[in-house]
mmCIF file of C-alpha atoms in Angstrom:
data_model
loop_
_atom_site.group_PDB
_atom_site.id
_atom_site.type_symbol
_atom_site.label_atom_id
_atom_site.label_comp_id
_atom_site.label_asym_id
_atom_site.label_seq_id
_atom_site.Cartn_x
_atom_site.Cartn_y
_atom_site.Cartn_z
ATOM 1 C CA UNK A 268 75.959 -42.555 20.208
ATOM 2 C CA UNK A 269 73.391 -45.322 18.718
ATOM 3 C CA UNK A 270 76.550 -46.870 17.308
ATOM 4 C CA UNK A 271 78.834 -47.261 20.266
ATOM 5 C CA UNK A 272 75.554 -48.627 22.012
ATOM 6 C CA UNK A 273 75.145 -52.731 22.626
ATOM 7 C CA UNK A 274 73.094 -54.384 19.792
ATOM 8 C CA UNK A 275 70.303 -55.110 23.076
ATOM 9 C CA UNK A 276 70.339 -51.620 24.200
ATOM 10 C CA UNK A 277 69.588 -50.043 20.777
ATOM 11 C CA UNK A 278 67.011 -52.911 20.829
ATOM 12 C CA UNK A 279 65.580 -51.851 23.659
ATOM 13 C CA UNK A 280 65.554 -47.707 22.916
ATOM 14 C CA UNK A 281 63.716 -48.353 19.162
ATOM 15 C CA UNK A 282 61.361 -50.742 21.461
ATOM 16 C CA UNK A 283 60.804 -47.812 24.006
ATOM 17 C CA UNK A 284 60.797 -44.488 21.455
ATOM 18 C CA UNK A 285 58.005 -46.793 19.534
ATOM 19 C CA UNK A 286 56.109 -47.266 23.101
ATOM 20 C CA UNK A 287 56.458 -43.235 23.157
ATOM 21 C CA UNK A 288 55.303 -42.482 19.760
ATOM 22 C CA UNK A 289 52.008 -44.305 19.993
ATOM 23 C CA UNK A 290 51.405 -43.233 23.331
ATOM 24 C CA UNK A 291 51.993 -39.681 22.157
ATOM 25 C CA UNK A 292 49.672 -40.431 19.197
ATOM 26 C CA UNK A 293 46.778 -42.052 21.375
ATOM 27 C CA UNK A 294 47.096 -38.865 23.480
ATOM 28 C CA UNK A 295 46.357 -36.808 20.663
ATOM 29 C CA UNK A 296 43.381 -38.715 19.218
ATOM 30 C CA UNK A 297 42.122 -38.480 22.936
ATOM 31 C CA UNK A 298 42.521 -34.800 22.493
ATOM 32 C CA UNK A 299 40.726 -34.721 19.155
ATOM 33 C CA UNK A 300 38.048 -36.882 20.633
ATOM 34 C CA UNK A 301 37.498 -34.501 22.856
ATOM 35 C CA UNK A 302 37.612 -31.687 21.008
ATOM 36 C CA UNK A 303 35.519 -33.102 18.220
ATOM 37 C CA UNK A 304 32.523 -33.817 21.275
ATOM 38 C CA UNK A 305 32.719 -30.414 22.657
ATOM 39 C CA UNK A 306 32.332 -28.617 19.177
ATOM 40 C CA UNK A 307 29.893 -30.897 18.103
ATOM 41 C CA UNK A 308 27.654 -29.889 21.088
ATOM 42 C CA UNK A 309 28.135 -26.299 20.738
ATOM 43 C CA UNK A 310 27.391 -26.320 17.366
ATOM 44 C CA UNK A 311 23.888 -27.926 18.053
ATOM 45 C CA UNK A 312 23.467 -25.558 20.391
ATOM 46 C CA UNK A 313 23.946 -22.631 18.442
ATOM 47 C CA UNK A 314 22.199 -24.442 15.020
ATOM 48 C CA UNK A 315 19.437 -25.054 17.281
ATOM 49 C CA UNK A 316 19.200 -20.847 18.707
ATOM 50 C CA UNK A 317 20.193 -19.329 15.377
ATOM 51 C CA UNK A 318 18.433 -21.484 12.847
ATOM 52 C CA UNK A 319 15.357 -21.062 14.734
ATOM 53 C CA UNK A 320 15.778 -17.218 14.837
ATOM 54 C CA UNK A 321 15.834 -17.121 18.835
ATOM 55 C CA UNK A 322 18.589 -15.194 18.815
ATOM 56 C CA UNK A 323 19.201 -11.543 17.340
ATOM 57 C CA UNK A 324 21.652 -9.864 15.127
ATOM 58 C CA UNK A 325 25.333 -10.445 16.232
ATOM 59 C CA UNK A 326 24.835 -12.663 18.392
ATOM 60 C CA UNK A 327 27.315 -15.189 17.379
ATOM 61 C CA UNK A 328 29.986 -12.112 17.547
ATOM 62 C CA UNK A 329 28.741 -10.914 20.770
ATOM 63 C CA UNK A 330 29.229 -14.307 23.010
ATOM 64 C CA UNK A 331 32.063 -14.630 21.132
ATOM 65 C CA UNK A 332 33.301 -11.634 22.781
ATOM 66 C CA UNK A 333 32.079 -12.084 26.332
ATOM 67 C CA UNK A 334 33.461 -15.617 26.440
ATOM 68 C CA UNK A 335 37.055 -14.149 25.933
ATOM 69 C CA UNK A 336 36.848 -11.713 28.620
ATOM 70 C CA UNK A 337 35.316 -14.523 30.840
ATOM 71 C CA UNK A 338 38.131 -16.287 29.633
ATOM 72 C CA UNK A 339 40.874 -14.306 29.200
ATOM 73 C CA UNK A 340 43.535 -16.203 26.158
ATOM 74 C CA UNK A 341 40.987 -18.539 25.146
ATOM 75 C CA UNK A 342 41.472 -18.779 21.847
ATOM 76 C CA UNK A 343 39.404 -20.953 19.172
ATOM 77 C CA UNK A 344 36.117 -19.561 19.739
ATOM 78 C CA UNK A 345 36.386 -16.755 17.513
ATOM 79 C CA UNK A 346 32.496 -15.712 15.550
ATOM 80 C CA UNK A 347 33.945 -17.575 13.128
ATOM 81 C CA UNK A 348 34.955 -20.543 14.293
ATOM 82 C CA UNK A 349 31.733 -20.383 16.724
ATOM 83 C CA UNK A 350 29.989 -20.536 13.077
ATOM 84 C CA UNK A 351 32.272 -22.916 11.898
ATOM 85 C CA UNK A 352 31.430 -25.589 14.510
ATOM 86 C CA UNK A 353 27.815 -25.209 13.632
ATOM 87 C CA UNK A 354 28.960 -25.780 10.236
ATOM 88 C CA UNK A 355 30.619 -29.250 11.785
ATOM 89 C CA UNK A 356 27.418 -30.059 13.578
ATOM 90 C CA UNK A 357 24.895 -29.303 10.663
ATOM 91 C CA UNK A 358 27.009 -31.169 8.356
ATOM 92 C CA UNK A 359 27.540 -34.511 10.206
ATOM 93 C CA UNK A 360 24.363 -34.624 12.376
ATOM 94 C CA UNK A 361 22.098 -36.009 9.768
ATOM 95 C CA UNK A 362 24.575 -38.283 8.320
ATOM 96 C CA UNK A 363 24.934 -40.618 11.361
ATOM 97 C CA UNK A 364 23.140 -43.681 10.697
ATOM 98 C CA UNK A 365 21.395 -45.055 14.648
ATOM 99 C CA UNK A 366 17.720 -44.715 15.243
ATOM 100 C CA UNK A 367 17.984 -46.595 18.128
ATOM 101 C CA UNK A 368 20.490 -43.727 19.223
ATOM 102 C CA UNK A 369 18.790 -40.774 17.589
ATOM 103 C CA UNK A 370 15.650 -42.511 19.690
ATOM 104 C CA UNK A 371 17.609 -42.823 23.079
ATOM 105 C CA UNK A 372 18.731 -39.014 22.720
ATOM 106 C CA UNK A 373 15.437 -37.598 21.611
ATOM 107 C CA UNK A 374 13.867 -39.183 24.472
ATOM 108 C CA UNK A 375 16.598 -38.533 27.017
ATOM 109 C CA UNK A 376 16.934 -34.878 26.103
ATOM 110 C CA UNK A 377 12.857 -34.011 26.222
ATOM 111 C CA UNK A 378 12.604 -36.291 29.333
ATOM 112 C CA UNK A 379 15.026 -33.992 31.056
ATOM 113 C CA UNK A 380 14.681 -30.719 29.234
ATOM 114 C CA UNK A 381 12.569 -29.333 32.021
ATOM 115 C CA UNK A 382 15.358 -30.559 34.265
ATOM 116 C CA UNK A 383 18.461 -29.074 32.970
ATOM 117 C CA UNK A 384 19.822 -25.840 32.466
ATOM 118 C CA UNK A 385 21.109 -24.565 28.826
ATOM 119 C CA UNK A 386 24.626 -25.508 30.117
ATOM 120 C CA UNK A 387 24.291 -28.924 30.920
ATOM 121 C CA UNK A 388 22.387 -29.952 28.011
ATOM 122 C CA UNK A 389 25.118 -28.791 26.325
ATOM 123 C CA UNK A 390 27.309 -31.218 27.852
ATOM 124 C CA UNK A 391 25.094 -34.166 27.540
ATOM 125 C CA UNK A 392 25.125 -33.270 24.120
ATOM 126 C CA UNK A 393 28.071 -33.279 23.080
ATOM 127 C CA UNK A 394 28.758 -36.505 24.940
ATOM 128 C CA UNK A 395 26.347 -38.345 23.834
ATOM 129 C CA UNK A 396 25.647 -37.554 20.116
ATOM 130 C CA UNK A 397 29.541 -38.394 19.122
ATOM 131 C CA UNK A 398 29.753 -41.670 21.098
ATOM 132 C CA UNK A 399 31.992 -43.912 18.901
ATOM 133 C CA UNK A 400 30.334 -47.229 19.582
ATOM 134 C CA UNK A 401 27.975 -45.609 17.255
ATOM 135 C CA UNK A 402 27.871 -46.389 13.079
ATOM 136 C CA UNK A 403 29.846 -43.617 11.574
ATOM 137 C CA UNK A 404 27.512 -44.111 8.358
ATOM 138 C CA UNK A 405 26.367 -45.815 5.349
ATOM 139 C CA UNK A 406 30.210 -45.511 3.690
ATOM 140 C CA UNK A 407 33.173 -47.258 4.519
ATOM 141 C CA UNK A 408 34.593 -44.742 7.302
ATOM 142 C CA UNK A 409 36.131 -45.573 11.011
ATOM 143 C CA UNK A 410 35.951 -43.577 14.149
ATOM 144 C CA UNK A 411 39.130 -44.082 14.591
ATOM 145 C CA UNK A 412 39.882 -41.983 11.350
ATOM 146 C CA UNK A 413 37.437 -39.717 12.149
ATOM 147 C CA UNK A 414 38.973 -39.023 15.392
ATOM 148 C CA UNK A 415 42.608 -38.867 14.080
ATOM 149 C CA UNK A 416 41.646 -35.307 12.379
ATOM 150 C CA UNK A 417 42.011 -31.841 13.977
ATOM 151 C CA UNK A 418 39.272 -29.561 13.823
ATOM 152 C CA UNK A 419 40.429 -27.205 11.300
ATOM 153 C CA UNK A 420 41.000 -30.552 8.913
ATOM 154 C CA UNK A 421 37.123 -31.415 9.373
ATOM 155 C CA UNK A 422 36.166 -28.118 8.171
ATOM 156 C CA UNK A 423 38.791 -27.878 5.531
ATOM 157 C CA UNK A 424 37.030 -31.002 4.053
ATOM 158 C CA UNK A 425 33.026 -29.652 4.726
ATOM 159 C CA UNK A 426 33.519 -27.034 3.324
ATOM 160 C CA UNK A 427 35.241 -27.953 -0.003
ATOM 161 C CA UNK A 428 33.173 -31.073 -0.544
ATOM 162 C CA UNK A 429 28.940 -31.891 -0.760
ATOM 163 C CA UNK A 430 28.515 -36.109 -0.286
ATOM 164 C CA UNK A 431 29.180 -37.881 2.227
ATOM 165 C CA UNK A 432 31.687 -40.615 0.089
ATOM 166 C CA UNK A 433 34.278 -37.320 -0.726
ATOM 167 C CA UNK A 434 34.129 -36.606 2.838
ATOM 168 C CA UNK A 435 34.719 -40.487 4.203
ATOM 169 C CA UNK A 436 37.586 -40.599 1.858
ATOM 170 C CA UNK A 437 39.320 -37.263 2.486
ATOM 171 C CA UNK A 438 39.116 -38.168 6.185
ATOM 172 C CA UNK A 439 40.530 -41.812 5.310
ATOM 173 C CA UNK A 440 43.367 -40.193 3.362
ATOM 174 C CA UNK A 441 44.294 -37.756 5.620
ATOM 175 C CA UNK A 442 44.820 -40.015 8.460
ATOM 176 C CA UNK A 443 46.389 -42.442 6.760
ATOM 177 C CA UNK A 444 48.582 -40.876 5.187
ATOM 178 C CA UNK A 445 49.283 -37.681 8.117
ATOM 179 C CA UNK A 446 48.401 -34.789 5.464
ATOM 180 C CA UNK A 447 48.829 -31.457 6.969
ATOM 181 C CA UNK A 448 46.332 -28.964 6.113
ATOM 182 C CA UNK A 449 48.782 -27.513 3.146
ATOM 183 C CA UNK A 450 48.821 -30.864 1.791
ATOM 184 C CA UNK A 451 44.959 -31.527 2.387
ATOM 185 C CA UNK A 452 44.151 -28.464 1.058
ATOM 186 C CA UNK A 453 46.220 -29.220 -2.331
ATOM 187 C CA UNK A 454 44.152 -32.494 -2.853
ATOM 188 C CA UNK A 455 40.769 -30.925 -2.734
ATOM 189 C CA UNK A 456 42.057 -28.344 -4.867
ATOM 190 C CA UNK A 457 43.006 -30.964 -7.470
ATOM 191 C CA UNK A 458 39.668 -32.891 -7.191
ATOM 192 C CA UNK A 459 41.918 -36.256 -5.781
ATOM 193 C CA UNK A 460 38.526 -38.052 -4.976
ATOM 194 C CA UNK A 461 37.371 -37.900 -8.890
ATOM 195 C CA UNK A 462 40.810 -38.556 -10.507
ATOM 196 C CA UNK A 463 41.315 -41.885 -7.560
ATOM 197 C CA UNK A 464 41.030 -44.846 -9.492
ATOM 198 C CA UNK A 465 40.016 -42.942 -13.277
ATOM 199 C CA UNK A 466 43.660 -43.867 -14.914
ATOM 200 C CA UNK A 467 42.713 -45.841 -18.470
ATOM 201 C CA UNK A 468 44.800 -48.929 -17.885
ATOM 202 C CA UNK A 469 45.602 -52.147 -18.972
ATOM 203 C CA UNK A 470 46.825 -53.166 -15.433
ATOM 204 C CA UNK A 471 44.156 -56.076 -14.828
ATOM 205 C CA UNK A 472 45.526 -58.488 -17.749
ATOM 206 C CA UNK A 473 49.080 -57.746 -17.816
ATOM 207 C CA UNK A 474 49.877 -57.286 -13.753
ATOM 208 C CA UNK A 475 50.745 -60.907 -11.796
ATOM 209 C CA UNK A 476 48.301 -60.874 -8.866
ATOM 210 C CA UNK A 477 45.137 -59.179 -8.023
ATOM 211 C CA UNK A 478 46.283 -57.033 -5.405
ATOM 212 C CA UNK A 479 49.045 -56.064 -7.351
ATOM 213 C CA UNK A 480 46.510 -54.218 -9.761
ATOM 214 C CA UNK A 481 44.541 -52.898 -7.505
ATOM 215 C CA UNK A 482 47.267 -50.712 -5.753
ATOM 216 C CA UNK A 483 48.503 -50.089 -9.281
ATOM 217 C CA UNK A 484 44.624 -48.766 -9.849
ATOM 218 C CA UNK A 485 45.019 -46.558 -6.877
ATOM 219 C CA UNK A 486 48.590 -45.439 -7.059
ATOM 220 C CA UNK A 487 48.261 -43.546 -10.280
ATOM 221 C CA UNK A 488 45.200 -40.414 -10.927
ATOM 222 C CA UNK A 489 44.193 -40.026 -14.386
ATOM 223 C CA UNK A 490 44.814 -35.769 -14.141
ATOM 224 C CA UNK A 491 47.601 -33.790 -12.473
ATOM 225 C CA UNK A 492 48.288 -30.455 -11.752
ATOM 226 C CA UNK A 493 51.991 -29.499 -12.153
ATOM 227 C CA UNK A 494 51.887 -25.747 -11.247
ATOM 228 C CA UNK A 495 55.408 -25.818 -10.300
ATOM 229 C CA UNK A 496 56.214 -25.791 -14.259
ATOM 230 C CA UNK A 497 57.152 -22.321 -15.850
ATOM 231 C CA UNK A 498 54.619 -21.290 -18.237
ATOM 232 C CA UNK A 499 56.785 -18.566 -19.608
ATOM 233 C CA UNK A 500 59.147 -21.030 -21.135
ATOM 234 C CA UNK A 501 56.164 -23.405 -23.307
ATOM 235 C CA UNK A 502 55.224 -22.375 -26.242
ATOM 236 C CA UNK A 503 57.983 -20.553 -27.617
ATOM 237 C CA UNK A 504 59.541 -23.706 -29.236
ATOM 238 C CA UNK A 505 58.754 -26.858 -31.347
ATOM 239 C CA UNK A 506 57.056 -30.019 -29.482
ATOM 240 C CA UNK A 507 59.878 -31.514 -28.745
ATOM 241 C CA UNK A 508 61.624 -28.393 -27.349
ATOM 242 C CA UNK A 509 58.481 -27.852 -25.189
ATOM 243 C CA UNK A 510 58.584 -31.501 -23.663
ATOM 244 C CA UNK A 511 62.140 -31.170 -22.784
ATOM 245 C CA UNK A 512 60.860 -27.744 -20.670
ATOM 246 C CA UNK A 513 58.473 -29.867 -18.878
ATOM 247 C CA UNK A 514 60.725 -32.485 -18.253
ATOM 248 C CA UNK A 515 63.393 -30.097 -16.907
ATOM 249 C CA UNK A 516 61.245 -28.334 -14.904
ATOM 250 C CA UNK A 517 60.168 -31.590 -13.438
ATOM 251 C CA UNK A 518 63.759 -32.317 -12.482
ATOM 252 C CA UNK A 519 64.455 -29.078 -11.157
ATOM 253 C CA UNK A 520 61.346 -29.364 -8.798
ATOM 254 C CA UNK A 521 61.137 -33.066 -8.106
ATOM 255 C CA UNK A 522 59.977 -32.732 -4.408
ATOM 256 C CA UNK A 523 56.669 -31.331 -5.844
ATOM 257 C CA UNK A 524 56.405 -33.255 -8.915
ATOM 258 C CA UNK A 525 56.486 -36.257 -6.248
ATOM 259 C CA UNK A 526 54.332 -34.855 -3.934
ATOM 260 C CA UNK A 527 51.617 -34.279 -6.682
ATOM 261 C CA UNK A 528 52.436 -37.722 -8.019
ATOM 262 C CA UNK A 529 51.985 -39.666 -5.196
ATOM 263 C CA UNK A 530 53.356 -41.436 -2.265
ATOM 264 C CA UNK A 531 56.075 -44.021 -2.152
ATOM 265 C CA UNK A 532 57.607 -42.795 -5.153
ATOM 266 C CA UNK A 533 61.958 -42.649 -5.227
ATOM 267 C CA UNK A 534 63.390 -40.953 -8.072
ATOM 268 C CA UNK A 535 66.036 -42.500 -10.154
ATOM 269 C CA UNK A 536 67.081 -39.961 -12.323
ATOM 270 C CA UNK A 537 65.777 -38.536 -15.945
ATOM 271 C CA UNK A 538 66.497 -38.803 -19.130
ATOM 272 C CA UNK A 539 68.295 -42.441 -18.304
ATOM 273 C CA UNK A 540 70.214 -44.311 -21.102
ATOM 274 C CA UNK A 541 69.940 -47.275 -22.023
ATOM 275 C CA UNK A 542 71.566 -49.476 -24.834
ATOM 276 C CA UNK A 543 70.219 -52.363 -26.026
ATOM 277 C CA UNK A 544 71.483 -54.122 -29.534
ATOM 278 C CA UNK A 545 73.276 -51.082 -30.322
ATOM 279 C CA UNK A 546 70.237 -48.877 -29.871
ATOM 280 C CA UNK A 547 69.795 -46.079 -27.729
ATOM 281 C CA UNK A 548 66.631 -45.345 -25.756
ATOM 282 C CA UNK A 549 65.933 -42.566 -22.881
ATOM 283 C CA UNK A 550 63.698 -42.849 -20.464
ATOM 284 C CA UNK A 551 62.134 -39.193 -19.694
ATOM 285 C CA UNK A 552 61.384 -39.934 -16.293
ATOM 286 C CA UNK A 553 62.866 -43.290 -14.043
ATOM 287 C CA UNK A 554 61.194 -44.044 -10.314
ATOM 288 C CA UNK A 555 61.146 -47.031 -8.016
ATOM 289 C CA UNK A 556 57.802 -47.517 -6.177
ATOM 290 C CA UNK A 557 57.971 -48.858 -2.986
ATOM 291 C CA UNK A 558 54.687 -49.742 -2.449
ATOM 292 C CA UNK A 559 54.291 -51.471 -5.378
ATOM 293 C CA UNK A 560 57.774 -52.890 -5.702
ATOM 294 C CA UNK A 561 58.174 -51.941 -9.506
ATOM 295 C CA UNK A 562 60.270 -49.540 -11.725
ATOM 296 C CA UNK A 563 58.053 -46.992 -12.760
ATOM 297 C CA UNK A 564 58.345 -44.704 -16.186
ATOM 298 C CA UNK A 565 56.977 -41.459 -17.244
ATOM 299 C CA UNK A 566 57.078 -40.627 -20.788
ATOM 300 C CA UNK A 567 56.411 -37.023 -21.115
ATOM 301 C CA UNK A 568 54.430 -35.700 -24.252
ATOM 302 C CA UNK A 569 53.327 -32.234 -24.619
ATOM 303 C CA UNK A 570 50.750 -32.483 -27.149
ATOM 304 C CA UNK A 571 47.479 -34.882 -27.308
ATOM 305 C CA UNK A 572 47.992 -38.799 -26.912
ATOM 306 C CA UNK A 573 48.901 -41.202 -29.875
ATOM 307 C CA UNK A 574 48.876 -44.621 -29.911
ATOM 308 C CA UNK A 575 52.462 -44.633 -31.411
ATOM 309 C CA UNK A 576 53.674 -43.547 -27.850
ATOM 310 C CA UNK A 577 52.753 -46.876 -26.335
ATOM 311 C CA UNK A 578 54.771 -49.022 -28.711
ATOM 312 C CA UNK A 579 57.484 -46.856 -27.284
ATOM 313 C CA UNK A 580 57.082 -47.124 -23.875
ATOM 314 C CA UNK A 581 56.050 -50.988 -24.081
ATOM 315 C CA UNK A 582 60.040 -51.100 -25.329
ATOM 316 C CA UNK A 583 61.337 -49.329 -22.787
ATOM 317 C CA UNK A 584 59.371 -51.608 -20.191
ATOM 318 C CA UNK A 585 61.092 -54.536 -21.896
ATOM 319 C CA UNK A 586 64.540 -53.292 -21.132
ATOM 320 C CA UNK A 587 63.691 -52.419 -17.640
ATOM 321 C CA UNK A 588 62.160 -55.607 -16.745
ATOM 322 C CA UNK A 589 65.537 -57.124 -18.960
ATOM 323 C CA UNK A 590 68.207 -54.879 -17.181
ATOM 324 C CA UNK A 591 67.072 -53.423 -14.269
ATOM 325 C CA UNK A 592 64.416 -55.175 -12.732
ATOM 326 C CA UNK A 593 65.277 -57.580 -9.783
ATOM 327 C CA UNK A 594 64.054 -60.974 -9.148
ATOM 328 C CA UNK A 595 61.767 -60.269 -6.454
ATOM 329 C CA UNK A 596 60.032 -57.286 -7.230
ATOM 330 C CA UNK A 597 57.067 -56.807 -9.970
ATOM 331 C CA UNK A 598 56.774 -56.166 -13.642
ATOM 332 C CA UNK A 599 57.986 -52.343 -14.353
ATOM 333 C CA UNK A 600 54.493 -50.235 -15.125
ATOM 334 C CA UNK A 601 54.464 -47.572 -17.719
ATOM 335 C CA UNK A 602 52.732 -44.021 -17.272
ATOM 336 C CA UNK A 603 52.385 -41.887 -20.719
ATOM 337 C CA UNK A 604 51.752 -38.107 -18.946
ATOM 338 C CA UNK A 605 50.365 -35.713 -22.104
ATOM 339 C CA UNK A 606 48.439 -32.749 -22.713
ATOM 340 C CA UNK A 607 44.715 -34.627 -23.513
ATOM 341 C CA UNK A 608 43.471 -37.660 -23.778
ATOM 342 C CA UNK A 609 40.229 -39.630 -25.080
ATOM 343 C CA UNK A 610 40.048 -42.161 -22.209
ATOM 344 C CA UNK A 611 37.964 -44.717 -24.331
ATOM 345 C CA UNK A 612 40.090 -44.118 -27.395
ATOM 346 C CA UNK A 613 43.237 -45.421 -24.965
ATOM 347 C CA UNK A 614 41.452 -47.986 -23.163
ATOM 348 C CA UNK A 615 40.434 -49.252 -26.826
ATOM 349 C CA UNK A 616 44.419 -49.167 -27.524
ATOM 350 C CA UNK A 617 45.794 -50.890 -24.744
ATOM 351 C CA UNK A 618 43.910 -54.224 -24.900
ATOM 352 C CA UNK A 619 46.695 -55.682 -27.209
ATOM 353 C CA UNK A 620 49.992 -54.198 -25.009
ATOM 354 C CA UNK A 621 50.952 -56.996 -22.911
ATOM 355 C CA UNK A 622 53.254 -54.967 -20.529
ATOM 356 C CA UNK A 623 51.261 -52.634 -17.679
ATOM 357 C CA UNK A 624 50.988 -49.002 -18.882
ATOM 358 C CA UNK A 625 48.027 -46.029 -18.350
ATOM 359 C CA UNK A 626 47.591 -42.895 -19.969
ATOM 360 C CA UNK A 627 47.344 -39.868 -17.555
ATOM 361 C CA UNK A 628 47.223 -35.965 -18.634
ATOM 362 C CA UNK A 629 48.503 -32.964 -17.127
ATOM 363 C CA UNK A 630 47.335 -29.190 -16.845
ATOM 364 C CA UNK A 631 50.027 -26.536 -16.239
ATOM 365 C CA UNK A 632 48.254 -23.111 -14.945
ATOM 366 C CA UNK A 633 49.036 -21.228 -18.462
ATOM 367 C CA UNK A 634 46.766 -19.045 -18.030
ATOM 368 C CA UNK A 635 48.325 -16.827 -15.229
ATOM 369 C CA UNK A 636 50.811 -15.683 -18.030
ATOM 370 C CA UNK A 637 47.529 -14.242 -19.920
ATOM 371 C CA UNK A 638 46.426 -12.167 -16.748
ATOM 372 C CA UNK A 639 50.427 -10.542 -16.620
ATOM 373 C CA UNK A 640 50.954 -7.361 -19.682
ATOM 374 C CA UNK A 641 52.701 -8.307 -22.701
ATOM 375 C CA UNK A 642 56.660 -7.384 -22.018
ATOM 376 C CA UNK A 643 56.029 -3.731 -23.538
ATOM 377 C CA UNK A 644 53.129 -2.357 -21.306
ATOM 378 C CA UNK A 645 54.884 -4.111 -18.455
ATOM 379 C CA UNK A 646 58.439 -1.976 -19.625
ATOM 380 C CA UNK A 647 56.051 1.126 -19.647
ATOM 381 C CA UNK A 648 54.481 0.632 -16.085
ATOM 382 C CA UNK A 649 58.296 0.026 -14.902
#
């Protein structure tokens, strides 16, 4: 139907969906605003009763009962969600940076704490300690990301992480980039926040422009976790047996492999031929960044680095950036992905490679297969 449409009225429905979408997006952050305020103030309100020991045994459980038969279908204030917004309150209350706030509220909440019944302090509360014209805190963090996460998102992220940096950046990450709590939850679980930026390199002398290496810097982690790989199958063979596993596996499970990898990434295809003077070379792995507008190669090795697996990658760069490579996008970069590493051994290495390369390693979850019985016990329990 788009098709058969005037050029001007196709115009004019992208211009309108658009006008949609961020309406329907603002709508939602006003949501989460909200949300985010009322939580906040009930969690004071029950750190402030519970932590003080003014209320008994239970008694988290017990209004969390009587508030769903005073409100029949409410749902979201379960006793553990009750104790997870204290959680969100405890965590975040002593992080905000304002003493002229903290001083207003102190001073507006005992000036009319004789005044006001349990319930309205509650709302003052939670409308005035998450006011966004207030500094989020000493770290490079936004309301407006803040705000962008759901609920169960904030507490996914308190309760897998202790400073206040992991925290600003999982929140920065996740809004930017629209994780879902599956995907959140997989990037805590691999540690993302101390493997960001940890890739030994050689990206700062041999990429163009500045901010070319610094998204190159950021693109790539130094560790990844390819649990999608079938353990069952390494081991069994030589080396180069084993890599091609891994590099099958890879294939067969590319959405995940990508996923783990990073964002941006298109894949081009593996083990890719090329011939050049009558030689042949194969690229393991072949992708096209988008955000960084370069070719990008993974050279799989199962075992611990060597230094002889750059001079083979810096060739393959060469033929990319010869044959493939077009005239307005940037130099191909190089990623050797092995078993271990010595990060100042390949930092040490790289200084005298003049193409763009990093040395990453990968873990593969081998030791589920040592928790299963050998084949014969497992033939006997059958």
């Amino acid at each position: 139907m788009r098709d058969k449409l005037d050029p001007t009225y196709n115009y004019a429905v992208q211009a309108i969906k658009q006008a949609i979408l961020n309406s329907q997006l603002r709508a939602a952050r006003h949501v989460n605003e909200e949300q985010l305020a009322l939580y906040f103030g009930i969690g004071k309100y029950i750190s402030d009763n519970t932590r003080k020991n003014k209320w008994g045994t239970n008694a988290i459980e017990n209004i969390s009962k009587q508030l769903s038969i005073e409100l029949p279908g409410l749902k979201g204030f379960s006793g553990t969600n009750l104790k997870l917004m204290r959680l969100f309150y405890e965590s975040w209350n002593s992080l905000f940076n304002s003493s002229a706030m903290a001083g207003e509220i102190a001073e507006k909440t005992s000036a009319t704490a004789d005044e006001m019944d349990e319930n309205q302090n509650l709302v003052f509360l939670s409308d005035r300690l998450m006011m966004k014209n207030r500094p989020c805190a000493d770290v490079e963090m936004s309301w407006s990301d803040f705000f962008a996460l759901g609920f169960s998102l904030h507490t996914e992220i308190l309760s897998k992480t202790e400073t206040l940096e992991e925290r600003a950046f999982y929140i920065h990450q996740t809004a930017l980039y629209h994780w879902n709590k599956y995907t959140l939850r997989d990037n805590l679980k691999a540690d993302l926040f101390h493997h960001q930026d940890q890739l030994p390199n050689n990206f700062a002398h041999t990429l163009p422009q500045k901010n070319q290496t610094l998204k190159a810097i950021k693109m790539f982690k130094d560790e990844y976790m390819l649990d999608f790989i079938n353990v069952e199958q390494l081991g069994e063979h030589d080396e180069d047996i084993d890599e091609a596993v891994i590099e099958r596996e890879i294939a067969m499970n590319i959405k995940n492999f990508i996923m783990e990898f990073g964002r941006s990434f298109t894949y081009r295809g593996n083990q890719v031929h090329y011939d050049k003077l009558g030689h042949n070379h194969w690229v393991d792995l072949l992708f096209f960044n988008r955000e960084l507008q370069s070719l990008v190669v993974i050279e799989l090795k199962k075992g611990a680095f060597k230094p002889a697996y750059l001079g083979q990658l810096a060739a393959y760069l060469r033929i990319l950036d010869d044959e493939e490579k077009l005239p307005h996008e940037n130099p191909s970069i190089g990623i050797i992905l092995c078993k271990e590493a010595d990060k100042a051994y390949v930092e040490y290495v790289l200084q005298d490679y003049q193409k763009p390369m990093g040395v990453a390693t990968y873990k593969i979850r081998e030791h589920l297969k040592e928790l299963l019985p050998d084949e014969n016990k497992l033939k006997e329990l059958l």
